[in-house]
Amino acid sequence: MAPRTPVPSSSPQAWCPGRQPLGILPPHRLDLAGHRRRNGVVPWVAYHGDDGRDRLIAAVEAAGLRDRGGAGSPTATKLRAARATHSIVVANGCEGDPLSRKDVALLALSPHHVLDGLQLAAHAIGAAEAVLRVHAGCPALPSVTAALGEREDRVPVRVVEVPRRYVAGETALVRGRPALVSDVETLAQLASVVLLGPHHYRASRTELVTVTGAVRWPGVVEVAAGTSLAGVLEAAGGTWTARPVSRERYSAAFRADHER
C-alpha cells in the first residue's frame, strides 16, 4: 500500500495560507540553497561560545517558544536543564497521533528548517551528538537523507528508524544518558526564532495542524498561532456542504445509537 501524501498537491492554500508568507512549511520541497533564499542563514557568529549559548537560550525565552509535542513546556527551560547535564539532543519525527501528518510534511518539504533547529538546539546545550528519530519506512526519509548530504554541520546527525509504536525506542537511542527530546516542529520553530529574531517571531508565529474528514483539502495546514477552529477549516478549503441536522433527527439518531 503506497504511503499517503502528507499534503495534497491540488490545494496550495493548505500548504501555507497567505497570512504567513514566511512560515515553516513551504509549498514545495526546498533544497539547501532554496531554504537559505527563503529563510536566511543561521548567524552562528552571534552565538559563539558559552556567552553565545546564553544569548541563544535567552532569545528562545524572549520569543515565548513552547514545545509543540503536546506538553507545551517552555523550550528555553528545557534547554537550560539539558545544558547542565551534557545531554544529547533527539529530534522526534514520530507522531503519536495516528492521524497526524504534520511532522512528515515538515520533514518532506522543509528538512533544512528542522536541521537548522536541531543544530541550534545542540549548540545551546553543548551536545556533541544529535539523533533524528523517525518511524520505519517514513515517506520523508529520502528528503531527510538528501538534505543531510547537502550540509556540513557542526554536530553529526544520526537518523534512526524505530517501529511504528507509541514512544518506541527512546531508551535504546540515548543508552541511559541525559537527553533533550524535542519534536521536529519545535526545532523548526526554534530555527525561525533565530532567523527572524525573537520579537518578529513572536508577532508572526505559526503552527501546523493536520485536518482530516469532510474538508475540501485534507492535509497539513499552517495557520497563525491562536487561529480558531473555523479559521483552520477555512485554510483547508472549508467543509463540504451538508444538510443541517434538525433537532428531531439528531435526537432519533442519538436514541438509535444508545439502544445498540
Short mmCIF file of N, CA and C in Angstrom, two decimals, residues 23 43 105 136 157-158 198 218 255:
data_model
loop_
_atom_site.label_atom_id
_atom_site.label_comp_id
_atom_site.label_asym_id
_atom_site.label_seq_id
_atom_site.Cartn_x
_atom_site.Cartn_y
_atom_site.Cartn_z
N GLY A 23 6.33 31.16 6.80
CA GLY A 23 6.12 30.13 7.78
C GLY A 23 7.16 29.02 7.62
N PRO A 43 22.89 32.86 11.79
CA PRO A 43 24.04 33.72 12.12
C PRO A 43 24.86 33.15 13.27
N ALA A 105 5.08 15.97 6.84
CA ALA A 105 5.04 17.06 5.87
C ALA A 105 6.23 18.00 6.05
N ALA A 136 9.87 3.68 11.07
CA ALA A 136 10.39 2.82 10.00
C ALA A 136 9.56 3.01 8.74
N VAL A 157 24.61 14.24 12.71
CA VAL A 157 23.23 13.82 12.93
C VAL A 157 23.08 12.36 12.51
N ARG A 158 22.57 11.56 13.43
CA ARG A 158 22.32 10.15 13.15
C ARG A 158 20.82 9.93 13.00
N PRO A 198 13.59 37.15 17.87
CA PRO A 198 12.51 36.73 18.79
C PRO A 198 11.27 37.61 18.74
N PRO A 218 -7.97 17.90 2.54
CA PRO A 218 -7.41 17.25 3.73
C PRO A 218 -5.88 17.28 3.66
N ARG A 255 -30.84 8.31 20.04
CA ARG A 255 -31.54 7.19 20.68
C ARG A 255 -31.17 5.87 20.02
#
